[in-house]
mmCIF file of C-alpha atoms in Angstrom:
data_model
loop_
_atom_site.group_PDB
_atom_site.id
_atom_site.type_symbol
_atom_site.label_atom_id
_atom_site.label_comp_id
_atom_site.label_asym_id
_atom_site.label_seq_id
_atom_site.Cartn_x
_atom_site.Cartn_y
_atom_site.Cartn_z
ATOM 1 C CA UNK A 167 0.206 -0.146 0.212
ATOM 2 C CA UNK A 168 2.890 1.296 0.142
ATOM 3 C CA UNK A 169 4.680 2.233 -2.914
ATOM 4 C CA UNK A 170 4.456 4.525 -6.014
ATOM 5 C CA UNK A 171 5.203 4.609 -9.218
ATOM 6 C CA UNK A 172 5.093 7.669 -11.445
ATOM 7 C CA UNK A 173 6.143 7.989 -15.222
ATOM 8 C CA UNK A 174 6.066 10.475 -18.178
ATOM 9 C CA UNK A 175 5.760 8.107 -20.215
ATOM 10 C CA UNK A 176 4.356 4.716 -20.537
ATOM 11 C CA UNK A 177 4.821 1.871 -17.231
ATOM 12 C CA UNK A 178 5.486 -1.563 -18.297
ATOM 13 C CA UNK A 179 4.514 -4.867 -15.989
ATOM 14 C CA UNK A 180 4.222 -8.556 -14.902
ATOM 15 C CA UNK A 181 2.692 -7.981 -12.141
ATOM 16 C CA UNK A 182 1.511 -4.840 -9.886
ATOM 17 C CA UNK A 183 -0.589 -5.245 -6.524
ATOM 18 C CA UNK A 184 -1.844 -2.399 -3.752
ATOM 19 C CA UNK A 185 0.593 -0.018 -5.340
ATOM 20 C CA UNK A 186 -0.337 3.489 -7.023
ATOM 21 C CA UNK A 187 0.960 4.663 -10.443
ATOM 22 C CA UNK A 188 0.640 7.191 -12.654
ATOM 23 C CA UNK A 189 1.518 7.356 -16.322
ATOM 24 C CA UNK A 190 0.900 10.926 -18.149
ATOM 25 C CA UNK A 191 1.350 7.393 -21.446
ATOM 26 C CA UNK A 192 -0.118 3.763 -21.836
ATOM 27 C CA UNK A 193 0.767 0.855 -18.575
ATOM 28 C CA UNK A 194 0.911 -2.718 -20.567
ATOM 29 C CA UNK A 195 0.535 -5.346 -17.525
ATOM 30 C CA UNK A 196 1.574 -8.573 -17.982
ATOM 31 C CA UNK A 197 -0.426 -10.695 -15.980
ATOM 32 C CA UNK A 198 -2.511 -9.307 -13.119
ATOM 33 C CA UNK A 199 -3.064 -5.761 -11.332
ATOM 34 C CA UNK A 200 -4.803 -6.248 -8.185
ATOM 35 C CA UNK A 201 -6.243 -3.445 -5.475
ATOM 36 C CA UNK A 202 -3.790 -1.185 -7.504
ATOM 37 C CA UNK A 203 -4.653 2.717 -7.461
ATOM 38 C CA UNK A 204 -4.258 4.493 -11.448
ATOM 39 C CA UNK A 205 -3.710 7.182 -13.448
ATOM 40 C CA UNK A 206 -3.537 6.615 -16.892
ATOM 41 C CA UNK A 207 -3.585 9.386 -20.042
ATOM 42 C CA UNK A 208 -3.591 6.504 -22.390
ATOM 43 C CA UNK A 209 -4.816 2.855 -22.542
ATOM 44 C CA UNK A 210 -4.175 -0.015 -20.274
ATOM 45 C CA UNK A 211 -2.941 -3.150 -21.971
ATOM 46 C CA UNK A 212 -2.996 -6.441 -20.592
ATOM 47 C CA UNK A 213 -1.317 -8.502 -22.490
ATOM 48 C CA UNK A 214 -1.511 -12.468 -20.295
ATOM 49 C CA UNK A 215 -4.746 -14.507 -21.938
ATOM 50 C CA UNK A 216 -4.976 -15.784 -17.857
ATOM 51 C CA UNK A 217 -4.563 -11.904 -16.681
ATOM 52 C CA UNK A 218 -6.690 -9.914 -15.217
ATOM 53 C CA UNK A 219 -7.208 -6.379 -13.378
ATOM 54 C CA UNK A 220 -9.092 -7.351 -10.134
ATOM 55 C CA UNK A 221 -10.074 -4.662 -7.442
ATOM 56 C CA UNK A 222 -8.922 -1.340 -6.448
ATOM 57 C CA UNK A 223 -9.489 2.589 -8.307
ATOM 58 C CA UNK A 224 -8.749 2.845 -11.674
ATOM 59 C CA UNK A 225 -8.768 5.899 -14.158
ATOM 60 C CA UNK A 226 -7.895 5.683 -17.591
ATOM 61 C CA UNK A 227 -8.500 8.210 -19.986
ATOM 62 C CA UNK A 228 -8.427 6.446 -23.101
ATOM 63 C CA UNK A 229 -9.522 3.153 -21.739
ATOM 64 C CA UNK A 230 -8.685 -0.350 -21.302
ATOM 65 C CA UNK A 231 -7.981 -3.523 -22.979
ATOM 66 C CA UNK A 232 -8.340 -6.268 -20.566
ATOM 67 C CA UNK A 233 -8.559 -10.558 -20.614
ATOM 68 C CA UNK A 234 -10.506 -10.046 -17.117
ATOM 69 C CA UNK A 235 -12.575 -7.529 -15.797
ATOM 70 C CA UNK A 236 -13.319 -7.864 -11.339
ATOM 71 C CA UNK A 237 -12.999 -11.662 -9.931
ATOM 72 C CA UNK A 238 -15.913 -14.487 -9.835
ATOM 73 C CA UNK A 239 -16.091 -14.093 -5.646
ATOM 74 C CA UNK A 240 -17.513 -9.714 -6.772
ATOM 75 C CA UNK A 241 -14.712 -8.158 -5.161
ATOM 76 C CA UNK A 242 -15.496 -4.203 -5.639
ATOM 77 C CA UNK A 243 -13.217 -3.187 -8.615
ATOM 78 C CA UNK A 244 -14.061 0.705 -9.828
ATOM 79 C CA UNK A 245 -13.380 2.049 -13.158
ATOM 80 C CA UNK A 246 -13.580 5.566 -14.521
ATOM 81 C CA UNK A 247 -12.710 5.745 -18.525
ATOM 82 C CA UNK A 248 -12.878 9.129 -20.829
ATOM 83 C CA UNK A 249 -11.207 12.204 -19.590
ATOM 84 C CA UNK A 250 -8.092 13.269 -18.276
ATOM 85 C CA UNK A 251 -7.477 12.728 -14.501
ATOM 86 C CA UNK A 252 -4.608 14.569 -14.069
ATOM 87 C CA UNK A 253 -6.510 18.146 -14.862
ATOM 88 C CA UNK A 254 -9.048 16.112 -12.426
ATOM 89 C CA UNK A 255 -5.591 16.547 -10.335
ATOM 90 C CA UNK A 256 -5.167 20.072 -10.971
ATOM 91 C CA UNK A 257 -8.593 19.794 -9.895
ATOM 92 C CA UNK A 258 -8.468 19.127 -6.129
ATOM 93 C CA UNK A 259 -5.360 20.893 -5.656
ATOM 94 C CA UNK A 260 -7.079 24.227 -6.771
ATOM 95 C CA UNK A 261 -9.902 23.429 -4.905
ATOM 96 C CA UNK A 262 -7.426 23.269 -2.016
ATOM 97 C CA UNK A 263 -5.944 27.146 -2.316
ATOM 98 C CA UNK A 264 -9.369 28.171 -2.810
ATOM 99 C CA UNK A 265 -10.353 27.198 0.451
ATOM 100 C CA UNK A 266 -7.490 28.229 1.660
ATOM 101 C CA UNK A 267 -8.282 32.315 0.957
ATOM 102 C CA UNK A 268 -11.627 31.836 1.790
ATOM 103 C CA UNK A 269 -10.172 30.970 5.219
ATOM 104 C CA UNK A 270 -7.657 33.962 5.114
ATOM 105 C CA UNK A 271 -10.786 35.968 3.884
ATOM 106 C CA UNK A 272 -12.692 35.180 6.466
ATOM 107 C CA UNK A 273 -10.402 35.270 9.280
ATOM 108 C CA UNK A 274 -9.663 38.879 8.362
ATOM 109 C CA UNK A 275 -13.061 40.395 8.710
ATOM 110 C CA UNK A 276 -13.005 38.389 12.665
ATOM 111 C CA UNK A 277 -10.226 40.629 13.288
ATOM 112 C CA UNK A 278 -10.789 43.847 11.339
ATOM 113 C CA UNK A 279 -13.327 45.012 14.342
ATOM 114 C CA UNK A 280 -10.839 43.951 17.135
ATOM 115 C CA UNK A 281 -9.053 46.720 15.683
ATOM 116 C CA UNK A 282 -10.022 49.896 17.463
ATOM 117 C CA UNK A 283 -7.840 52.064 19.003
ATOM 118 C CA UNK A 284 -5.176 54.804 17.425
ATOM 119 C CA UNK A 285 -2.050 52.351 17.539
ATOM 120 C CA UNK A 286 -4.171 50.620 15.733
ATOM 121 C CA UNK A 287 -4.569 52.161 12.357
ATOM 122 C CA UNK A 288 -1.537 49.837 11.214
ATOM 123 C CA UNK A 289 -2.831 46.888 11.662
ATOM 124 C CA UNK A 290 -5.926 47.627 9.801
ATOM 125 C CA UNK A 291 -4.550 49.294 6.792
ATOM 126 C CA UNK A 292 -2.207 45.894 6.736
ATOM 127 C CA UNK A 293 -4.892 43.685 6.782
ATOM 128 C CA UNK A 294 -7.474 45.338 4.580
ATOM 129 C CA UNK A 295 -4.445 45.610 1.856
ATOM 130 C CA UNK A 296 -4.480 42.181 2.736
ATOM 131 C CA UNK A 297 -8.285 40.934 2.030
ATOM 132 C CA UNK A 298 -8.205 43.393 -1.260
ATOM 133 C CA UNK A 299 -5.247 41.082 -1.751
ATOM 134 C CA UNK A 300 -6.760 37.957 -0.760
ATOM 135 C CA UNK A 301 -10.053 39.158 -3.276
ATOM 136 C CA UNK A 302 -7.994 40.055 -6.025
ATOM 137 C CA UNK A 303 -6.116 35.957 -6.103
ATOM 138 C CA UNK A 304 -9.785 34.382 -5.031
ATOM 139 C CA UNK A 305 -11.246 35.351 -8.346
ATOM 140 C CA UNK A 306 -8.170 34.532 -9.768
ATOM 141 C CA UNK A 307 -8.151 31.000 -8.410
ATOM 142 C CA UNK A 308 -12.130 30.976 -9.327
ATOM 143 C CA UNK A 309 -11.442 32.252 -12.967
ATOM 144 C CA UNK A 310 -8.736 29.625 -13.922
ATOM 145 C CA UNK A 311 -11.118 26.411 -11.009
ATOM 146 C CA UNK A 312 -13.638 27.247 -13.207
ATOM 147 C CA UNK A 313 -11.715 26.492 -16.613
ATOM 148 C CA UNK A 314 -9.610 23.733 -14.950
ATOM 149 C CA UNK A 315 -13.505 22.191 -14.983
ATOM 150 C CA UNK A 316 -14.595 22.195 -18.445
ATOM 151 C CA UNK A 317 -11.014 20.921 -19.890
ATOM 152 C CA UNK A 318 -12.051 17.998 -16.831
ATOM 153 C CA UNK A 319 -15.467 17.969 -18.215
ATOM 154 C CA UNK A 320 -14.262 17.560 -22.082
ATOM 155 C CA UNK A 321 -14.823 13.576 -23.588
ATOM 156 C CA UNK A 322 -11.912 11.403 -25.091
ATOM 157 C CA UNK A 323 -13.000 8.849 -27.602
ATOM 158 C CA UNK A 324 -11.514 5.685 -26.331
ATOM 159 C CA UNK A 325 -13.621 2.503 -23.899
ATOM 160 C CA UNK A 326 -13.929 -0.725 -21.919
ATOM 161 C CA UNK A 327 -12.853 -3.715 -23.978
ATOM 162 C CA UNK A 328 -12.737 -6.797 -21.535
ATOM 163 C CA UNK A 329 -12.109 -9.818 -23.929
ATOM 164 C CA UNK A 330 -12.439 -12.513 -21.217
ATOM 165 C CA UNK A 331 -14.847 -12.539 -18.603
ATOM 166 C CA UNK A 332 -16.375 -9.023 -16.698
ATOM 167 C CA UNK A 333 -18.047 -9.786 -13.809
ATOM 168 C CA UNK A 334 -20.436 -8.194 -11.089
ATOM 169 C CA UNK A 335 -18.232 -6.083 -8.179
ATOM 170 C CA UNK A 336 -16.567 -4.177 -11.540
ATOM 171 C CA UNK A 337 -18.337 -0.334 -11.098
ATOM 172 C CA UNK A 338 -17.727 1.796 -13.998
ATOM 173 C CA UNK A 339 -18.254 5.210 -14.187
ATOM 174 C CA UNK A 340 -17.926 8.089 -17.021
ATOM 175 C CA UNK A 341 -18.355 11.875 -16.823
ATOM 176 C CA UNK A 342 -20.674 10.994 -13.824
ATOM 177 C CA UNK A 343 -22.492 8.467 -15.326
ATOM 178 C CA UNK A 344 -23.008 4.922 -13.653
ATOM 179 C CA UNK A 345 -22.994 1.625 -15.289
ATOM 180 C CA UNK A 346 -22.520 -1.918 -12.752
ATOM 181 C CA UNK A 347 -21.714 -4.481 -13.265
ATOM 182 C CA UNK A 348 -24.748 -7.100 -11.852
ATOM 183 C CA UNK A 349 -24.252 -10.579 -13.671
ATOM 184 C CA UNK A 350 -20.863 -12.654 -15.452
ATOM 185 C CA UNK A 351 -20.839 -11.943 -18.798
ATOM 186 C CA UNK A 352 -18.233 -12.449 -21.893
ATOM 187 C CA UNK A 353 -16.527 -10.719 -24.022
ATOM 188 C CA UNK A 354 -17.470 -6.748 -24.550
ATOM 189 C CA UNK A 355 -16.873 -3.293 -24.823
ATOM 190 C CA UNK A 356 -18.352 -0.484 -22.878
ATOM 191 C CA UNK A 357 -18.223 3.107 -24.455
ATOM 192 C CA UNK A 358 -19.710 6.101 -22.970
ATOM 193 C CA UNK A 359 -22.497 7.611 -25.704
ATOM 194 C CA UNK A 360 -21.567 11.339 -26.252
ATOM 195 C CA UNK A 361 -25.203 11.789 -27.590
ATOM 196 C CA UNK A 362 -27.071 9.536 -25.152
ATOM 197 C CA UNK A 363 -24.809 11.167 -22.514
ATOM 198 C CA UNK A 364 -25.308 6.812 -21.528
ATOM 199 C CA UNK A 365 -22.875 4.398 -20.830
ATOM 200 C CA UNK A 366 -23.643 1.577 -23.481
ATOM 201 C CA UNK A 367 -22.362 -1.874 -23.483
ATOM 202 C CA UNK A 368 -22.446 -3.876 -27.203
ATOM 203 C CA UNK A 369 -20.289 -6.964 -27.729
ATOM 204 C CA UNK A 370 -16.685 -7.365 -28.926
ATOM 205 C CA UNK A 371 -16.226 -7.754 -32.346
#
């Protein structure tokens, strides 16, 4: 649960368990991916015919091309696809920064009414100046956050391809839509349809 791998390009590994993996490129796995946290801007591919991806939370911009997804024991496996999840990280960082600025403004608002003595005037002017600066920063970062959220909502052509079996316990998400696997199926392709705004399943050709 402590191992972290980050790469600006691809990651290739025969096996990975209980690790965090972040790749700007593709991730190529040999036999198994077990209970991992993964963010990938490319495709996660599994080559071994007996390969499996089970458990954890997987976020992949361009989708999955795997042999088996989930397990017969219905292990909870969560897959998000079709969006840029590295931008999602920036959104979360920006939201935390905005919260810090709001907290600073609130403290200044609480402080200024207490600075009533003549000798407090320099502190009052400084507090007012800080509040003005904080309000400007709040507006600037708020606009940046809106732009980041718009970018995160963009859809990328992608698919979940399962050449073997997909099991109950697998939950697939894209653009806030949820698609749960309730019964075992084989050779399926799952996509997000932009026109209907739904996650659709079809036989894998």
